[in-house]
């Protein structure tokens, strides 16, 4: 009886965690994507360039360094999926969506700091893993940092 | 202090170069935040505590670079680059560097 209980706990607890993470994680991801889509519409006006050159006519009135960052982590369910994927190889789709969220969020946070700018040039996106998972080979937390130079073409902008 | 990550300050003329200025800091996360992050790890998503921690650290690195530039008599920094490296479990180094210049 005690053995059965021990097995039930050992199998049951991770299972409950996986199912809970699946529902809550998916819900949070949808909510986040909705908010990203909304804000991308709002700030779509600001063009992004990842080169150093920019249109010089009309003359630039003002420039400012801007940056945005976010730290994100994987949920328990995705970690489980990826664990399976590591066995068979191939694209780990569950992680792709998470990094996509992180990058878009970092860019949006950067744009929010200069909401009236006309252009952001020399955009750089840096992704770094800031902590490893508890188990070997398990991914940890990832930071995405986006930075660039915001330009204003008219003198009226003072953000 | 004007800052850009391109070679110039748009609309201004660079009159003097002072060379490389740098700033860095190494930060470790603390236990309280780690426990919260551990819980948040279950459902995934943003770990706000860590975002703040890194923003804070990066600001400090930037302030150190700006202080160095000010000491040299510069009023702008061009070609700013950021670098993050994980040097130990739970500790990151944030490094920022650029060229100190004086603009008219």
Short mmCIF file of C-alpha atoms in Angstrom, two decimals:
data_model
loop_
_atom_site.label_atom_id
_atom_site.label_comp_id
_atom_site.label_asym_id
_atom_site.label_seq_id
_atom_site.Cartn_x
_atom_site.Cartn_y
_atom_site.Cartn_z
CA UNK A 1 0.00 0.00 0.00
CA UNK A 2 2.83 2.33 0.94
CA UNK A 3 4.68 1.43 -2.26
CA UNK A 4 1.63 2.21 -4.35
CA UNK A 5 1.30 5.56 -2.64
CA UNK A 6 4.97 6.34 -3.27
CA UNK A 7 4.64 5.50 -6.96
CA UNK A 8 1.46 7.53 -7.23
CA UNK A 9 3.26 10.55 -5.76
CA UNK A 10 6.34 10.10 -7.91
CA UNK A 11 4.36 9.88 -11.14
CA UNK A 12 1.42 12.02 -10.12
CA UNK A 13 3.23 15.18 -9.00
CA UNK A 14 5.19 15.76 -12.23
CA UNK A 15 2.08 14.89 -14.24
CA UNK A 16 -0.02 17.44 -12.39
CA UNK A 17 2.73 20.03 -12.82
CA UNK A 18 2.97 19.33 -16.56
CA UNK A 19 -0.79 19.63 -17.06
CA UNK A 20 -0.98 22.79 -14.95
CA UNK A 21 1.95 24.32 -16.85
CA UNK A 22 0.36 23.38 -20.16
CA UNK A 23 -2.85 25.26 -19.37
CA UNK A 24 -1.45 28.26 -17.51
CA UNK A 25 1.57 28.58 -19.81
CA UNK A 26 -0.54 28.47 -22.98
CA UNK A 27 -2.98 30.99 -21.56
CA UNK A 28 -0.18 33.38 -20.58
CA UNK A 29 1.47 32.98 -23.96
CA UNK A 30 -1.75 33.84 -25.83
CA UNK A 31 -2.27 36.87 -23.60
CA UNK A 32 1.29 38.01 -24.20
CA UNK A 33 1.00 37.58 -27.98
CA UNK A 34 -2.23 39.62 -27.98
CA UNK A 35 -0.51 42.44 -26.12
CA UNK A 36 2.54 42.25 -28.45
CA UNK A 37 0.33 42.45 -31.56
CA UNK A 38 -1.55 45.43 -30.15
CA UNK A 39 1.59 47.37 -29.26
CA UNK A 40 3.27 46.52 -32.55
CA UNK A 41 0.34 48.23 -34.29
CA UNK A 42 0.77 51.30 -32.08
CA UNK A 43 4.51 51.62 -32.64
CA UNK A 44 4.56 50.39 -36.25
CA UNK A 45 5.22 53.97 -37.32
CA UNK A 46 8.80 53.87 -36.02
CA UNK A 47 10.98 52.27 -38.69
CA UNK A 48 13.82 49.97 -37.64
CA UNK A 49 17.10 49.78 -39.50
CA UNK A 50 19.95 47.54 -38.55
CA UNK A 51 22.47 49.35 -40.72
CA UNK A 52 24.47 52.41 -39.74
CA UNK A 53 23.30 54.52 -42.66
CA UNK A 54 20.09 56.51 -42.61
CA UNK A 55 18.34 59.06 -44.85
CA UNK A 56 20.05 62.43 -44.32
CA UNK A 57 17.39 64.54 -45.92
CA UNK A 58 15.73 66.27 -44.07
CA UNK A 59 18.40 66.94 -41.46
CA UNK A 60 18.22 65.04 -38.17
CA UNK A 61 17.11 67.28 -35.32
CA UNK A 62 17.84 65.03 -32.40
CA UNK A 63 19.27 61.62 -31.57
CA UNK A 64 19.19 59.45 -28.48
CA UNK A 65 20.43 56.06 -27.37
CA UNK A 66 17.53 53.71 -26.55
CA UNK A 67 17.39 50.17 -25.20
CA UNK A 68 14.93 47.60 -23.95
CA UNK A 69 15.35 44.25 -22.26
CA UNK A 70 13.41 41.29 -20.96
CA UNK A 71 14.27 38.10 -19.09
CA UNK A 72 12.15 35.10 -20.00
CA UNK A 73 12.01 31.47 -19.01
CA UNK A 74 10.48 28.27 -20.30
CA UNK A 75 7.49 26.67 -18.67
CA UNK A 76 7.47 23.17 -17.26
CA UNK A 77 5.44 21.72 -20.12
CA UNK A 78 7.71 23.15 -22.82
CA UNK A 79 10.72 21.86 -20.99
CA UNK A 80 9.13 18.42 -21.01
CA UNK A 81 8.37 18.65 -24.75
CA UNK A 82 11.88 19.81 -25.49
CA UNK A 83 13.24 16.95 -23.41
CA UNK A 84 11.44 14.54 -25.74
CA UNK A 85 12.68 16.50 -28.75
CA UNK A 86 16.28 16.21 -27.56
CA UNK A 87 15.85 12.47 -27.92
CA UNK A 88 14.70 12.53 -31.55
CA UNK A 89 16.44 15.68 -32.74
CA UNK A 90 15.00 18.34 -35.02
CA UNK A 91 13.53 21.78 -34.49
CA UNK A 92 12.40 22.54 -30.96
CA UNK A 93 9.30 24.53 -31.85
CA UNK A 94 8.21 25.18 -28.28
CA UNK A 95 11.39 27.15 -27.62
CA UNK A 96 11.19 29.09 -30.88
CA UNK A 97 7.94 30.75 -29.85
CA UNK A 98 9.37 31.75 -26.49
CA UNK A 99 12.46 33.43 -27.93
CA UNK A 100 10.26 35.13 -30.52
CA UNK A 101 8.15 36.56 -27.71
CA UNK A 102 11.25 37.77 -25.91
CA UNK A 103 12.76 39.51 -28.93
CA UNK A 104 9.55 41.25 -29.92
CA UNK A 105 8.95 42.33 -26.33
CA UNK A 106 12.48 43.77 -26.02
CA UNK A 107 12.08 45.72 -29.27
CA UNK A 108 8.71 47.07 -28.12
CA UNK A 109 10.15 48.19 -24.79
CA UNK A 110 12.88 50.00 -26.66
CA UNK A 111 10.30 51.70 -28.89
CA UNK A 112 8.21 52.69 -25.87
CA UNK A 113 11.13 54.78 -24.61
CA UNK A 114 11.08 56.94 -27.75
CA UNK A 115 7.44 56.72 -28.83
CA UNK A 116 7.63 59.92 -30.94
CA UNK A 117 10.87 59.09 -32.79
CA UNK A 118 10.88 58.67 -36.57
CA UNK A 119 13.54 56.04 -36.97
CA UNK A 120 15.78 53.70 -34.99
CA UNK A 121 19.10 52.95 -36.67
CA UNK A 122 21.84 50.42 -35.96
CA UNK A 123 19.50 48.14 -34.09
CA UNK A 124 21.29 45.33 -32.29
CA UNK A 125 19.67 42.40 -30.55
CA UNK A 126 21.65 40.43 -28.05
CA UNK A 127 20.49 37.17 -26.51
CA UNK A 128 22.30 35.71 -23.57
CA UNK A 129 21.65 32.76 -21.35
CA UNK A 130 21.89 34.05 -17.79
CA UNK A 131 21.37 30.85 -15.86
CA UNK A 132 21.41 27.18 -16.56
CA UNK A 133 18.74 24.74 -15.54
CA UNK A 134 19.12 22.45 -12.60
CA UNK A 135 19.62 19.34 -14.69
CA UNK A 136 22.39 18.87 -17.19
CA UNK A 137 21.53 20.08 -20.71
CA UNK A 138 18.31 21.67 -19.54
CA UNK A 139 18.02 25.29 -20.64
CA UNK A 140 17.60 28.01 -18.10
CA UNK A 141 16.69 31.65 -18.35
CA UNK A 142 17.36 33.82 -21.36
CA UNK A 143 17.80 37.56 -21.53
CA UNK A 144 17.09 39.53 -24.69
CA UNK A 145 18.53 43.03 -24.93
CA UNK A 146 17.76 45.33 -27.87
CA UNK A 147 19.46 48.68 -28.45
CA UNK A 148 19.82 51.32 -31.12
CA UNK A 149 19.94 55.03 -31.87
CA UNK A 150 16.60 56.83 -32.15
CA UNK A 151 16.41 59.74 -34.60
CA UNK A 152 13.98 62.64 -34.80
CA UNK A 153 13.68 64.52 -38.08
CA UNK A 154 11.56 67.41 -36.86
CA UNK A 155 12.58 69.62 -33.95
CA UNK A 156 9.16 69.22 -32.29
CA UNK A 157 9.95 65.76 -30.92
CA UNK A 158 11.30 65.98 -27.39
CA UNK A 159 10.78 62.49 -25.95
CA UNK B 1 26.20 63.12 -22.14
CA UNK B 2 25.06 62.31 -25.69
CA UNK B 3 25.23 58.67 -26.65
CA UNK B 4 24.71 56.79 -29.92
CA UNK B 5 25.71 53.41 -31.27
CA UNK B 6 26.61 54.78 -34.71
CA UNK B 7 29.89 56.51 -35.63
CA UNK B 8 28.57 60.03 -35.23
CA UNK B 9 26.14 62.25 -33.38
CA UNK B 10 23.61 63.09 -36.12
CA UNK B 11 23.45 66.81 -36.85
CA UNK B 12 26.64 67.54 -34.88
CA UNK B 13 30.29 67.72 -35.79
CA UNK B 14 32.90 65.77 -33.86
CA UNK B 15 35.84 68.03 -33.03
CA UNK B 16 37.95 65.81 -30.82
CA UNK B 17 38.44 62.09 -30.05
CA UNK B 18 39.48 60.87 -26.61
CA UNK B 19 39.69 57.13 -27.27
CA UNK B 20 38.00 54.15 -25.69
CA UNK B 21 35.94 54.43 -22.52
CA UNK B 22 34.55 51.37 -20.74
CA UNK B 23 32.35 50.44 -17.84
CA UNK B 24 31.58 47.06 -16.33
CA UNK B 25 29.93 45.37 -13.42
CA UNK B 26 29.46 41.79 -12.28
CA UNK B 27 26.16 41.01 -10.62
CA UNK B 28 24.84 37.99 -8.79
CA UNK B 29 21.19 37.30 -8.22
CA UNK B 30 19.96 36.99 -4.66
CA UNK B 31 18.10 34.16 -3.02
CA UNK B 32 14.75 35.91 -2.56
CA UNK B 33 14.48 36.66 -6.24
CA UNK B 34 15.70 33.20 -7.07
CA UNK B 35 12.87 31.56 -5.13
CA UNK B 36 10.28 33.73 -6.86
CA UNK B 37 11.86 32.97 -10.21
CA UNK B 38 11.82 29.26 -9.39
CA UNK B 39 8.07 29.44 -8.89
CA UNK B 40 7.59 31.49 -12.03
CA UNK B 41 9.66 28.95 -13.91
CA UNK B 42 6.75 26.55 -13.68
CA UNK B 43 4.49 28.56 -15.97
CA UNK B 44 7.19 30.34 -17.95
CA UNK B 45 7.15 33.89 -19.24
CA UNK B 46 8.90 36.99 -18.03
CA UNK B 47 10.89 36.98 -14.80
CA UNK B 48 10.42 40.63 -13.80
CA UNK B 49 12.84 40.46 -10.88
CA UNK B 50 15.68 39.46 -13.19
CA UNK B 51 14.74 42.02 -15.82
CA UNK B 52 15.00 44.77 -13.20
CA UNK B 53 18.25 43.36 -11.85
CA UNK B 54 19.90 43.39 -15.26
CA UNK B 55 18.52 46.82 -16.18
CA UNK B 56 19.95 48.11 -12.94
CA UNK B 57 23.33 46.50 -13.53
CA UNK B 58 23.48 47.80 -17.08
CA UNK B 59 22.70 51.32 -15.89
CA UNK B 60 25.56 51.07 -13.42
CA UNK B 61 27.98 49.92 -16.12
CA UNK B 62 26.82 52.79 -18.32
CA UNK B 63 27.22 55.31 -15.49
CA UNK B 64 30.81 54.14 -14.98
CA UNK B 65 31.55 54.61 -18.66
CA UNK B 66 29.97 58.07 -18.63
CA UNK B 67 32.01 59.01 -15.55
CA UNK B 68 35.19 58.00 -17.34
CA UNK B 69 34.23 60.06 -20.40
CA UNK B 70 33.39 63.09 -18.27
CA UNK B 71 36.78 62.89 -16.62
CA UNK B 72 38.42 63.04 -20.04
CA UNK B 73 36.45 66.15 -20.91
CA UNK B 74 34.18 64.53 -23.48
CA UNK B 75 30.56 65.51 -23.99
CA UNK B 76 29.44 62.56 -26.11
CA UNK B 77 30.10 58.84 -26.60
CA UNK B 78 29.76 57.22 -30.03
CA UNK B 79 29.80 53.60 -31.18
CA UNK B 80 28.49 52.25 -27.89
CA UNK B 81 28.41 48.45 -27.64
CA UNK B 82 27.01 46.21 -24.93
CA UNK B 83 28.22 42.79 -23.95
CA UNK B 84 26.78 40.29 -21.49
CA UNK B 85 28.63 37.22 -20.39
CA UNK B 86 27.76 34.61 -17.85
CA UNK B 87 30.95 34.08 -15.88
CA UNK B 88 29.65 31.72 -13.21
CA UNK B 89 26.44 29.98 -12.27
CA UNK B 90 24.10 32.81 -11.29
CA UNK B 91 26.48 35.69 -11.99
CA UNK B 92 26.73 37.81 -15.13
CA UNK B 93 29.14 40.43 -16.28
CA UNK B 94 27.76 43.46 -18.08
CA UNK B 95 30.29 45.33 -20.11
CA UNK B 96 29.75 48.49 -22.11
CA UNK B 97 32.30 50.35 -24.24
CA UNK B 98 32.44 53.22 -26.69
CA UNK B 99 34.53 56.08 -28.03
CA UNK B 100 34.53 59.35 -26.08
CA UNK B 101 34.35 62.43 -28.29
CA UNK B 102 33.68 66.15 -28.06
CA UNK B 103 31.06 67.62 -30.36
CA UNK B 104 30.32 71.22 -31.21
#
